[in-house]
mmCIF file of C-alpha atoms in Angstrom:
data_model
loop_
_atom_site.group_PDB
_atom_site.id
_atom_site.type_symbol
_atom_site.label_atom_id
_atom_site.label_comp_id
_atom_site.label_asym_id
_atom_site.label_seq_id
_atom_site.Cartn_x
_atom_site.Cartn_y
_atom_site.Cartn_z
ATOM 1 C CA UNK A 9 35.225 5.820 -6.334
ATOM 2 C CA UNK A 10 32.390 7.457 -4.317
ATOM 3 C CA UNK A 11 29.402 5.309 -5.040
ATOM 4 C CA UNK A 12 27.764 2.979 -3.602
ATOM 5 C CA UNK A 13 25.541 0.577 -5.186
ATOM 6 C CA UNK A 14 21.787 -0.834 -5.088
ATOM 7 C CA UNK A 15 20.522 -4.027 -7.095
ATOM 8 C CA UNK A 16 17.864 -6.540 -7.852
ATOM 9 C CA UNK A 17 18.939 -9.996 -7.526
ATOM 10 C CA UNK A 18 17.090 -13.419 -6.142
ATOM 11 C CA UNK A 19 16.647 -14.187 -1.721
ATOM 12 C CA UNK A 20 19.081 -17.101 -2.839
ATOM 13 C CA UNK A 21 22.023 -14.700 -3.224
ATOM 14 C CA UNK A 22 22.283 -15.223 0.626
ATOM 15 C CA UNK A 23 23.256 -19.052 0.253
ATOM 16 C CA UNK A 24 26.953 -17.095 -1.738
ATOM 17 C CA UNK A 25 28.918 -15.561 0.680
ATOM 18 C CA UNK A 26 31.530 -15.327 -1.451
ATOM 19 C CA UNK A 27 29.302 -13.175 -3.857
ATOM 20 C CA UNK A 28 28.185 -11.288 -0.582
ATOM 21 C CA UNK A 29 32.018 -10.277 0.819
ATOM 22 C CA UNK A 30 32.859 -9.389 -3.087
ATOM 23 C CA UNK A 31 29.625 -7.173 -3.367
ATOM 24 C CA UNK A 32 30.500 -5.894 0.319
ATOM 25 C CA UNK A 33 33.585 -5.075 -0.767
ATOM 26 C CA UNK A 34 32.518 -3.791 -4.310
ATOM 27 C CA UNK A 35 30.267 -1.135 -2.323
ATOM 28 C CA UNK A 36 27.256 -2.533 -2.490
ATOM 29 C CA UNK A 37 24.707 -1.800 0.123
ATOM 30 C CA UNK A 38 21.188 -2.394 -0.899
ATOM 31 C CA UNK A 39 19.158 -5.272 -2.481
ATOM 32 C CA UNK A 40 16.018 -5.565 -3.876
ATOM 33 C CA UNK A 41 14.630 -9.399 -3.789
ATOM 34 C CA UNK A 42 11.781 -10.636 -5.256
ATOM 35 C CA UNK A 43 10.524 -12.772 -1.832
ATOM 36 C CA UNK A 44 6.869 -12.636 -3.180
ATOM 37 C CA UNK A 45 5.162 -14.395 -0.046
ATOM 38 C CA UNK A 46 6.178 -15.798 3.552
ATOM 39 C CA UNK A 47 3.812 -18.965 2.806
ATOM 40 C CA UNK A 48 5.309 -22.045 1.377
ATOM 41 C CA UNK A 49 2.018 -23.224 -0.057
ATOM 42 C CA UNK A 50 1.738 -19.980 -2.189
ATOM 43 C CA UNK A 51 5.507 -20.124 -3.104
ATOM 44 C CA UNK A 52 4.744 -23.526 -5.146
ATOM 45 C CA UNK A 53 1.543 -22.098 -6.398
ATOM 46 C CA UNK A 54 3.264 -19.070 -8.677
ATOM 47 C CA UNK A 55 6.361 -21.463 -9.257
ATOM 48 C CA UNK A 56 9.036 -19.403 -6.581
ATOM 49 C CA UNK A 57 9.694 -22.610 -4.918
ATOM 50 C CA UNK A 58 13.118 -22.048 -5.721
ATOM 51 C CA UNK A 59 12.932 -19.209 -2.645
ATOM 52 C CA UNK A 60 13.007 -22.227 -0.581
ATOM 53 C CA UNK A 61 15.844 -23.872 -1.172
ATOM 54 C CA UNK A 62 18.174 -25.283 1.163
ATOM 55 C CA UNK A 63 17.457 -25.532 4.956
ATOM 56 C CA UNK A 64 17.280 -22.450 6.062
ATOM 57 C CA UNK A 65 13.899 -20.126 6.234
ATOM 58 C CA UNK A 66 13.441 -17.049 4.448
ATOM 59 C CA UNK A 67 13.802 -15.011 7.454
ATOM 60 C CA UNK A 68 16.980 -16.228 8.231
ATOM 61 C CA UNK A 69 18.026 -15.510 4.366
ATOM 62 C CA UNK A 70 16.756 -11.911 4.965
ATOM 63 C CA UNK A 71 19.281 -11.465 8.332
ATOM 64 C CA UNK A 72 22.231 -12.957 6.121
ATOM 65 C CA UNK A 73 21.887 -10.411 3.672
ATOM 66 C CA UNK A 74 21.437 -7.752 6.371
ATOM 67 C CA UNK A 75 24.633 -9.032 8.398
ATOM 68 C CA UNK A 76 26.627 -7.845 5.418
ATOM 69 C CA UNK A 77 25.229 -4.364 5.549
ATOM 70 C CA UNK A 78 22.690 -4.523 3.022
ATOM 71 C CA UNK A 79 19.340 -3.251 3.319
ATOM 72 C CA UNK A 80 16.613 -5.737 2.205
ATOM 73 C CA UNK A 81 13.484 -4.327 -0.133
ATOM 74 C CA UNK A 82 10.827 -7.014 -1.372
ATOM 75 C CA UNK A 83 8.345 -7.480 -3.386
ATOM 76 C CA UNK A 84 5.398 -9.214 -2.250
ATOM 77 C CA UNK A 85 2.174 -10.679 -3.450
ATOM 78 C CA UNK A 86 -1.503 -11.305 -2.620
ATOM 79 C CA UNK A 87 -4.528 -12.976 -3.903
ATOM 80 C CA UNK A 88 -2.797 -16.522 -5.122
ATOM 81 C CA UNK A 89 -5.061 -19.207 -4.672
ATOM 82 C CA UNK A 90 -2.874 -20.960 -2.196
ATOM 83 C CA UNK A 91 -3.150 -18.114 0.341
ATOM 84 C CA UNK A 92 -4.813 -19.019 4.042
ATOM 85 C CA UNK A 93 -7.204 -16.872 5.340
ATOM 86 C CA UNK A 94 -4.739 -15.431 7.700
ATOM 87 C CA UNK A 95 -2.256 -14.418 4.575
ATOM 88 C CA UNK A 96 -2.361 -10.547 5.418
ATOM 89 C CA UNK A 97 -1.359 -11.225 9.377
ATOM 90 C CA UNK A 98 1.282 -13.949 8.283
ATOM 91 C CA UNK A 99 2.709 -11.351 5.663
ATOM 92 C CA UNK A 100 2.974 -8.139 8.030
ATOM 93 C CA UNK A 101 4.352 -10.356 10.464
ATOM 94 C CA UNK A 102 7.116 -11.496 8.497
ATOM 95 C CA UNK A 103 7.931 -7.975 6.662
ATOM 96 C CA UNK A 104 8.108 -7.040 10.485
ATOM 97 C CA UNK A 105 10.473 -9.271 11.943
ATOM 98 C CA UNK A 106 12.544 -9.661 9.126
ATOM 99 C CA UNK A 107 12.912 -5.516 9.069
ATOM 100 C CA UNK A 108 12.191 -4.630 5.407
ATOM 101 C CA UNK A 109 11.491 -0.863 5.539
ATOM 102 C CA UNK A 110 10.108 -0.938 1.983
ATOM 103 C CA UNK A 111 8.145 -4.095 1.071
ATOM 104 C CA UNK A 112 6.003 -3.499 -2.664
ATOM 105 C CA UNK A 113 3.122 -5.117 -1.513
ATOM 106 C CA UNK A 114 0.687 -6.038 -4.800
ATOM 107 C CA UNK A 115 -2.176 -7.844 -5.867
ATOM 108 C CA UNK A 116 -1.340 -10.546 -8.316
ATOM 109 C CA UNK A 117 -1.429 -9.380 -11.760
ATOM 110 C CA UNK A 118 -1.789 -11.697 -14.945
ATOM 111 C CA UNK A 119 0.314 -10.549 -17.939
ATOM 112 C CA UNK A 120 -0.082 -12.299 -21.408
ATOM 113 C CA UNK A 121 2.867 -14.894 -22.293
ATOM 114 C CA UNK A 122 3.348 -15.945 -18.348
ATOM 115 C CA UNK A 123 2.492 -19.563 -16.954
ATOM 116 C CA UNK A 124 -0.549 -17.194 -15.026
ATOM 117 C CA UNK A 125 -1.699 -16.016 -18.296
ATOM 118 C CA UNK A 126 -2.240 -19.884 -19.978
ATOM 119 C CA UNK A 127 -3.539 -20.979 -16.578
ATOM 120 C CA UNK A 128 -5.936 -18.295 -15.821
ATOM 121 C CA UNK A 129 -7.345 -18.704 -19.588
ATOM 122 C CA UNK A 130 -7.612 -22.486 -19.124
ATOM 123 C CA UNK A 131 -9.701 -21.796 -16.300
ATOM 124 C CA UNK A 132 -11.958 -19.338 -17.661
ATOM 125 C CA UNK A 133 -10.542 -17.088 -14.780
ATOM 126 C CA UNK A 134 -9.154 -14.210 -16.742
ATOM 127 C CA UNK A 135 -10.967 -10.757 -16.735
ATOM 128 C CA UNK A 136 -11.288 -10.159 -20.433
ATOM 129 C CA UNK A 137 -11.028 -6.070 -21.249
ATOM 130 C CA UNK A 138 -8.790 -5.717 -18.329
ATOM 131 C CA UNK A 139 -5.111 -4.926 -19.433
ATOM 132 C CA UNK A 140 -2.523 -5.366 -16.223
ATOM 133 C CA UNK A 141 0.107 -3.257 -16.764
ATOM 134 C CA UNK A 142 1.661 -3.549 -13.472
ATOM 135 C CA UNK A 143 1.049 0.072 -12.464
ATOM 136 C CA UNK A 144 -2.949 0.082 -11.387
ATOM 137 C CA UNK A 145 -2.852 2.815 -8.032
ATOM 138 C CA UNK A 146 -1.982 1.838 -4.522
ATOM 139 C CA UNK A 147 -5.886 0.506 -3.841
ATOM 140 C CA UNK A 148 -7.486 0.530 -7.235
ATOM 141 C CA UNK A 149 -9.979 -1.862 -7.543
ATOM 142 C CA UNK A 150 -9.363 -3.494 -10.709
ATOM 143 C CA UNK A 151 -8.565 -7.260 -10.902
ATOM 144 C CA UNK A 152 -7.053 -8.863 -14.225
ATOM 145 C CA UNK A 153 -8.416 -12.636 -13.165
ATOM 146 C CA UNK A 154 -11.316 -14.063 -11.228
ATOM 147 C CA UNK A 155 -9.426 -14.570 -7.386
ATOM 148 C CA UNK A 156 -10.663 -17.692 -5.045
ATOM 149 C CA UNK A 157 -11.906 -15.356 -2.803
ATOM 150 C CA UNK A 158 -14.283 -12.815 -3.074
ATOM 151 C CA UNK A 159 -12.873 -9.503 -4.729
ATOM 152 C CA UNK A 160 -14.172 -7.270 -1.409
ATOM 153 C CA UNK A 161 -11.890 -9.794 0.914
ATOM 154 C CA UNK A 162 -8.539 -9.662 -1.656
ATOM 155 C CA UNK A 163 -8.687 -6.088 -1.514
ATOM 156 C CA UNK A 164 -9.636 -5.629 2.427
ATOM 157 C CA UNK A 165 -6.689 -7.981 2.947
ATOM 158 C CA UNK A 166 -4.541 -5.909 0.501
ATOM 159 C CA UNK A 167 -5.205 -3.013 2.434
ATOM 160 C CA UNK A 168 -5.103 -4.286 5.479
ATOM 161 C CA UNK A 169 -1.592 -4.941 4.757
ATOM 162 C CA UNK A 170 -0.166 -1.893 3.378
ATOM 163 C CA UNK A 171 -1.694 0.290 5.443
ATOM 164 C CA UNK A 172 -0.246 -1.409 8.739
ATOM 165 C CA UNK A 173 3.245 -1.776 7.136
ATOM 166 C CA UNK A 174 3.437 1.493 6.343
ATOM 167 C CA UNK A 175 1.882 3.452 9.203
ATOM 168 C CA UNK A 176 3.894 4.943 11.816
ATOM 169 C CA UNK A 177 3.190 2.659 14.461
ATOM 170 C CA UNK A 178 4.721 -0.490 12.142
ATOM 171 C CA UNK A 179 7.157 1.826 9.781
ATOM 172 C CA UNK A 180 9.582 3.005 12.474
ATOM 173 C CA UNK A 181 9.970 0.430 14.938
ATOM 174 C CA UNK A 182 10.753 -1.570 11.377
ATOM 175 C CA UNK A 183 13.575 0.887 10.601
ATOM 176 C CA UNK A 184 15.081 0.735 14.312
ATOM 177 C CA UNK A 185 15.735 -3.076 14.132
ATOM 178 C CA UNK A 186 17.064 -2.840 11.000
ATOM 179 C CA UNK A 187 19.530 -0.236 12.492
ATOM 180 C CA UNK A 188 20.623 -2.397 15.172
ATOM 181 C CA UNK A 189 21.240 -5.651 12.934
ATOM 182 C CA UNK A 190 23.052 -4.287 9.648
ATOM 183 C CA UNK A 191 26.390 -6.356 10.735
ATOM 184 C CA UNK A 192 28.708 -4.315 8.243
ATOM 185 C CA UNK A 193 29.593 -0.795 7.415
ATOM 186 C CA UNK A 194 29.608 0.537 4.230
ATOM 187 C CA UNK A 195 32.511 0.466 2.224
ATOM 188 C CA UNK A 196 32.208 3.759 1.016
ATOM 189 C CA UNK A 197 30.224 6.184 3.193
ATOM 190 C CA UNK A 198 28.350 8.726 1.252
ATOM 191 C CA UNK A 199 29.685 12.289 2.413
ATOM 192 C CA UNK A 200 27.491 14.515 4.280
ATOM 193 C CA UNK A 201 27.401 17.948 2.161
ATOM 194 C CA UNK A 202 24.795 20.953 2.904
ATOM 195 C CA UNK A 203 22.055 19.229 0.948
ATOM 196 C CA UNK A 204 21.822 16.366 3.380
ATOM 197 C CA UNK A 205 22.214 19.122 6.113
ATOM 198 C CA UNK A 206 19.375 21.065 5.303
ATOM 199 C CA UNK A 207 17.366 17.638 4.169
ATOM 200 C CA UNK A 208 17.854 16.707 8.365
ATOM 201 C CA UNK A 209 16.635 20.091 9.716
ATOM 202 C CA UNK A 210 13.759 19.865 7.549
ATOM 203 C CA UNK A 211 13.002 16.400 9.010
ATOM 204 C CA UNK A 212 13.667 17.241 12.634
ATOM 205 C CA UNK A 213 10.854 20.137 12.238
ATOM 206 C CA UNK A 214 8.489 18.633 9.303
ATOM 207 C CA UNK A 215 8.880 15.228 11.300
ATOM 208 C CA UNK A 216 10.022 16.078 14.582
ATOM 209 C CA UNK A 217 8.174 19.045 15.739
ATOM 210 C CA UNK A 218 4.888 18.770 13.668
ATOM 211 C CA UNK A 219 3.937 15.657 12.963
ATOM 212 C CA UNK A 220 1.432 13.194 14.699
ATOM 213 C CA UNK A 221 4.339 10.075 14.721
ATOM 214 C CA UNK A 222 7.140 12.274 16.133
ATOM 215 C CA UNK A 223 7.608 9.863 19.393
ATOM 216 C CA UNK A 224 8.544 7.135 16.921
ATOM 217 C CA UNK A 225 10.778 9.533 14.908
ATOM 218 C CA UNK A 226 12.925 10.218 17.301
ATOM 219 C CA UNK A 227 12.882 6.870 18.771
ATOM 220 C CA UNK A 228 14.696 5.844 15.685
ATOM 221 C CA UNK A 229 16.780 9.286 15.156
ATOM 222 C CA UNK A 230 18.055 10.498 18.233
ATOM 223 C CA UNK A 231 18.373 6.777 19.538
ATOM 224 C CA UNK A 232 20.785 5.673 16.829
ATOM 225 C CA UNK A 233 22.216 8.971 17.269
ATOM 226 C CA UNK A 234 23.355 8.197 20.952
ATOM 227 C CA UNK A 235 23.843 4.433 20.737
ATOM 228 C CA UNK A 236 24.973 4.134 17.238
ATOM 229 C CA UNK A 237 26.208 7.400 15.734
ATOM 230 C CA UNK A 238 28.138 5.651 12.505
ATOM 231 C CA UNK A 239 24.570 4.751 11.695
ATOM 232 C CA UNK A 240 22.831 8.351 11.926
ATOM 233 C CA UNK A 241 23.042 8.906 8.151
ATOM 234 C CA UNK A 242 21.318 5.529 7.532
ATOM 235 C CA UNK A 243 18.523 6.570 10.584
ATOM 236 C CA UNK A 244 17.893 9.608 8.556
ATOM 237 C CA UNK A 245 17.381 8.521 5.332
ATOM 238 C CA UNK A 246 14.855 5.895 6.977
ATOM 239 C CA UNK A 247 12.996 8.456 8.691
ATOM 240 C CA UNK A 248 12.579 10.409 5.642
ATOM 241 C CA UNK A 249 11.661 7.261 3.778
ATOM 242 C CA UNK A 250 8.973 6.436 6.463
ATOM 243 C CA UNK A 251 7.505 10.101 6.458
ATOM 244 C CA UNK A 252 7.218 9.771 2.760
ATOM 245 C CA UNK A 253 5.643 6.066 2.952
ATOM 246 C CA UNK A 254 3.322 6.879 5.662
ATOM 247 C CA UNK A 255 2.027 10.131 3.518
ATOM 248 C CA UNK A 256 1.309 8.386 0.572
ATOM 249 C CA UNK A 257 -0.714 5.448 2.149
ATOM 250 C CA UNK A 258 -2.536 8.077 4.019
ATOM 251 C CA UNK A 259 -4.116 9.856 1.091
ATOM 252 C CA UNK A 260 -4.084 6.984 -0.975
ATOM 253 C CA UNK A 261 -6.692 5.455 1.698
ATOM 254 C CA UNK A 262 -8.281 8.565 1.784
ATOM 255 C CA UNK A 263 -9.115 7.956 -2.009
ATOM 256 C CA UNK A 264 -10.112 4.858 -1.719
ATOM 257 C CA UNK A 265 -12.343 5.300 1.126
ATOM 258 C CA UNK A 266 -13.908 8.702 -1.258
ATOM 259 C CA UNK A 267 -14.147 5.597 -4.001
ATOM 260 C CA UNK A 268 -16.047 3.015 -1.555
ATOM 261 C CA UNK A 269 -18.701 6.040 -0.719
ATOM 262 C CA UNK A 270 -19.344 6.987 -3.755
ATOM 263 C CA UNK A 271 -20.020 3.705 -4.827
ATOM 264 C CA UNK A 272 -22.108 2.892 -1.542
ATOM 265 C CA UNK A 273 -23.979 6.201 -2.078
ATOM 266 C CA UNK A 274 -25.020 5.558 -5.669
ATOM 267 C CA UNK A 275 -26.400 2.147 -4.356
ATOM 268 C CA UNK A 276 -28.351 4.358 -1.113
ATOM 269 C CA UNK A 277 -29.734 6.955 -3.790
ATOM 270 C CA UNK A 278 -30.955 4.381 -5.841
ATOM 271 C CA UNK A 279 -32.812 2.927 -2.937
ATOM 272 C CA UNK A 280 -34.552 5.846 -1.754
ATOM 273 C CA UNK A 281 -35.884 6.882 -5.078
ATOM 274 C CA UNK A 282 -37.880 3.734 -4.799
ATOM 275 C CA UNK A 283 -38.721 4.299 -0.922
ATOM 276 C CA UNK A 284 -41.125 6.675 -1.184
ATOM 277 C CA UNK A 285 -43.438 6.445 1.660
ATOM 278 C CA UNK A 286 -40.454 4.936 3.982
ATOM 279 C CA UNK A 287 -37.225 5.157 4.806
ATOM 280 C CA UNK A 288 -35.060 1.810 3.661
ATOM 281 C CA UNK A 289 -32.109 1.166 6.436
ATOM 282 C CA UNK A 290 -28.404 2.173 5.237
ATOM 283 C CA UNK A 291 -26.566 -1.272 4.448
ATOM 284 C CA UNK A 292 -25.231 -2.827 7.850
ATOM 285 C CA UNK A 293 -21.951 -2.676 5.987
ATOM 286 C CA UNK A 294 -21.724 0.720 4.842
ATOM 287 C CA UNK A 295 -18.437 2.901 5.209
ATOM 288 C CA UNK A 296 -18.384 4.992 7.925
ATOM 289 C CA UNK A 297 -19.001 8.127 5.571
ATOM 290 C CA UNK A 298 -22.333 7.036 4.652
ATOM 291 C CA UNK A 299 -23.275 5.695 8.025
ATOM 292 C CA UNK A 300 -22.313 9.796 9.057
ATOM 293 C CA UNK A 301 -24.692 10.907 6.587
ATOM 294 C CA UNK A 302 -27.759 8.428 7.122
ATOM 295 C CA UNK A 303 -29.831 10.693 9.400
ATOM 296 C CA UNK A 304 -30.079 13.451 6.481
ATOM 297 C CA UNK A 305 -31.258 11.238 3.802
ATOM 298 C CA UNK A 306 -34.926 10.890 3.350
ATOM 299 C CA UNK A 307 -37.377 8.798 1.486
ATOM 300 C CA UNK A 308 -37.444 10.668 -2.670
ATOM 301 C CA UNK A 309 -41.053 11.635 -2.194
ATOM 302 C CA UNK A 310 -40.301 14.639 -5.015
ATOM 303 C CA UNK A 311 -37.867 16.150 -7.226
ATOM 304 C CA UNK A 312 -36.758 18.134 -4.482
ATOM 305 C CA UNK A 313 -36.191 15.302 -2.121
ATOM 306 C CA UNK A 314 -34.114 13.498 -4.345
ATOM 307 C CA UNK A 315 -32.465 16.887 -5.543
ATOM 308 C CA UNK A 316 -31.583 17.049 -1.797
ATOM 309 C CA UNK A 317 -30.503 13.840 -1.081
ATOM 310 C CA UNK A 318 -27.984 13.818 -3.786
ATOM 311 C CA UNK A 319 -26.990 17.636 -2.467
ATOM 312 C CA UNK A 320 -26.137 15.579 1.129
ATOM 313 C CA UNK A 321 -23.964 12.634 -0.383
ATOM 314 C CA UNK A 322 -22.332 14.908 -2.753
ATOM 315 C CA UNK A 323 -21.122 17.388 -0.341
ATOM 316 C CA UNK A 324 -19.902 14.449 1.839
ATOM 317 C CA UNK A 325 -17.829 13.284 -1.285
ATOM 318 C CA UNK A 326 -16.735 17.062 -1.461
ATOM 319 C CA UNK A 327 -15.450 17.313 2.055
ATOM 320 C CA UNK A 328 -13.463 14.013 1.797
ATOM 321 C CA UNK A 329 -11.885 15.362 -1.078
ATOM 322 C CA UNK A 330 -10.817 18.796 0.756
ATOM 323 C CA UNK A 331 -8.660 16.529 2.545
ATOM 324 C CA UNK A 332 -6.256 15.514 0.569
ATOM 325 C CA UNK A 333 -3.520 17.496 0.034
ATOM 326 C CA UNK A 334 -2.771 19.267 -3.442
ATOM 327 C CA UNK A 335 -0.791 16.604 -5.427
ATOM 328 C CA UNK A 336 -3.609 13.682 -4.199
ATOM 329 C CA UNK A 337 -6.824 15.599 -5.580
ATOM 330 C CA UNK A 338 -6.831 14.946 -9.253
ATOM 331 C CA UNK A 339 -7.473 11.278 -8.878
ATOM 332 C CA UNK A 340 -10.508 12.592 -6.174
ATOM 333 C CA UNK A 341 -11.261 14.867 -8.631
ATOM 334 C CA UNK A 342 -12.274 12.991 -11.242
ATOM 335 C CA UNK A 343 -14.523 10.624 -9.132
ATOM 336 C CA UNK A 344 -16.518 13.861 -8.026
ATOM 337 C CA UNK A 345 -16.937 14.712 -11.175
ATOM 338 C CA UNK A 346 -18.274 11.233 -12.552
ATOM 339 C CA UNK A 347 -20.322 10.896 -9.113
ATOM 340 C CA UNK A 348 -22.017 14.387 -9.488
ATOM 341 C CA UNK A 349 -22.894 13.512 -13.199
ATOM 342 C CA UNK A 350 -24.641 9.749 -12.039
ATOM 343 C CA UNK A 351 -26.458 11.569 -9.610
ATOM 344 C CA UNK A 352 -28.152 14.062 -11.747
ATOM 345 C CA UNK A 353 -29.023 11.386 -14.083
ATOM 346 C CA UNK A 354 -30.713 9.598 -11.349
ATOM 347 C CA UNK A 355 -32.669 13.064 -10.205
ATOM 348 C CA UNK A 356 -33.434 13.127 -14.585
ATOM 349 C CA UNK A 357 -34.600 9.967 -14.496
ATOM 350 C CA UNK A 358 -36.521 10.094 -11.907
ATOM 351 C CA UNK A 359 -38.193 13.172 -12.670
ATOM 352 C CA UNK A 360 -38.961 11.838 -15.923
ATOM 353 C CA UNK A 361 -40.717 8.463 -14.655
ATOM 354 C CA UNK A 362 -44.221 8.559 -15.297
ATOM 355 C CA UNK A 363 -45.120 7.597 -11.591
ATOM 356 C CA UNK A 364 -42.554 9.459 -10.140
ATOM 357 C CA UNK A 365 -42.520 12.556 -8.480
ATOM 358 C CA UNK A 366 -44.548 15.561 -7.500
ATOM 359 C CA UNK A 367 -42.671 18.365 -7.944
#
């Protein structure tokens, strides 16, 4: 038969090689595990100890699975209360050298009827109003429990991990070792037809010709096509995996970064309507949008002051929008439209204040 076949399964599947040759054999070729961290401590914390078992690491689990031919995804969490301060490093290191292409990175979520759930609630630790569903947006910022840390740092070290995994730089040189150490060819080969024909010129222009990452493209594509040419079909699929990952982080950071402004700018507006004889600093912290716009802003003397500082910050929200390509912009689009509606209640209220502004 001409399939091949993909499932879920538990990182302990590696300590059955007789279940690996017979899923070899059965034309199996990719595996999705359920590795959830690379630190032991955090492991024990959600209850996964049973990743550990035996005596060999999880790394090594990963490269048993691989040496049968089988690509590795995983699924990976952050924001357990065992995690070190160095969790985000530890976990892109590990996703690295043990070549998963695509690692689910999340924030721990608490759903009702779980061990979490009753030990969140014990705690007084659960965000009440908040409904996880499992599905919340690449970098929203909406937590379902009260973390160890502070909120800012779990989702800085959230995004500090998917956005290094999946950039170019990390993405690519990922896919290339997993190229080299897939020990086994499939069973089955999927036949190249037209559709996959035309899917590979569109890459080598889309990818190789136009894009910013084409170096590491072709590092991975023509490489495996002169050292490795039974593994071309895998190289391509990867690369248009990678082109599609690295996208999709891109403009979901681009939303999130239009998120963090407006929320810093609401903050800076706020300010200045009560600065009216001087101009209060920008917060040393503030996102490198606002800092761009600080030299515009001036202290809301009048309406039209504070008319014109909210014209500044809302055309900077604007522009960061106008980046995003088509299918991205709804989700920026409704955060323009609730940030140009706060901001003309401010400007109301403030007009409105009986020792506020001359017009």
């Amino acid at each position: 038969y001409p399939f091949q076949f993909f499932t879920q399964a538990s990182i302990r599947m590696s300590d059955d090689p007789e279940l690996l040759e017979a899923m070899h054999e059965a034309g199996f070729n990719h595996v999705f595990c359920g590795i959830e961290s690379p630190v032991k401590e955090s492991l024990k914390f959600m209850g996964a100890q049973k990743n550990l078992q035996g005596d060999r690491s999880l790394l090594d689990k990963v490269k048993t699975l691989q040496s049968y031919g089988f690509e590795v995804s995983a699924g990976f969490i952050v924001g357990l209360d065992a995690d070190p301060d160095d969790v985000a490093e530890q976990m892109i290191d590990f996703i690295q050298e043990a070549a998963i292409p695509v690692a689910m990175v999340g924030i721990l979520g608490v759903l009702r009827d779980t061990p979490d759930y009753r030990r969140f609630e014990k705690a007084g630790r659960l965000v009440r109003g908040i409904k996880y569903s499992g599905d919340s947006g690449l970098f929203r910022k909406e937590l379902s429990f009260v973390p160890k840390v502070e909120p800012d740092e779990l989702f800085r070290r959230h995004q500090q991990i998917v956005s290094t995994i999946h950039s170019a730089e990390y993405f690519f040189p990922r896919a290339r070792t997993l190229v080299k150490r897939l020990g086994r060819h499939a069973m089955r080969p999927r036949q190249v037809g037209r559709p996959e024909i035309i899917g590979a010129l569109r890459s080598f222009w889309i990818q190789g010709v136009k894009s910013s990452y084409k170096r590491e493209y072709w590092k991975l594509v023509g490489g495996t096509l002169l050292k490795n040419p039974r593994r071309f079909p895998i190289a391509m699929r990867l690369a248009i995996q990678g082109h599609h990952m690295v996208t999709v982080t891109q403009q979901s950071l681009r939303v999130a970064k239009l998120q963090t402004f407006c929320e810093e700018a609401l903050t800076v507006f706020e300010r200045l309507g009560k600065a009216k004889d001087a101009m209060m600093p920008i917060p040393a912290r503030a996102g490198e949008m606002l800092a761009s716009v600080a030299g515009r802003l001036s202290p809301a003397k009048s309406v039209t002051a504070a008319k014109n500082n909210a014209q500044v910050l809302l055309s900077a929200a604007t522009a960061q929008a106008s980046k995003l390509k088509a299918e991205y912009r709804s989700q920026a689009n409704h955060q323009l439209r609730e940030f140009r509606g706060k901001l003309e209640n401010l400007v109301n209220e403030y007009a409105t204040e009986t020792s506020g502004f001359d017009n």
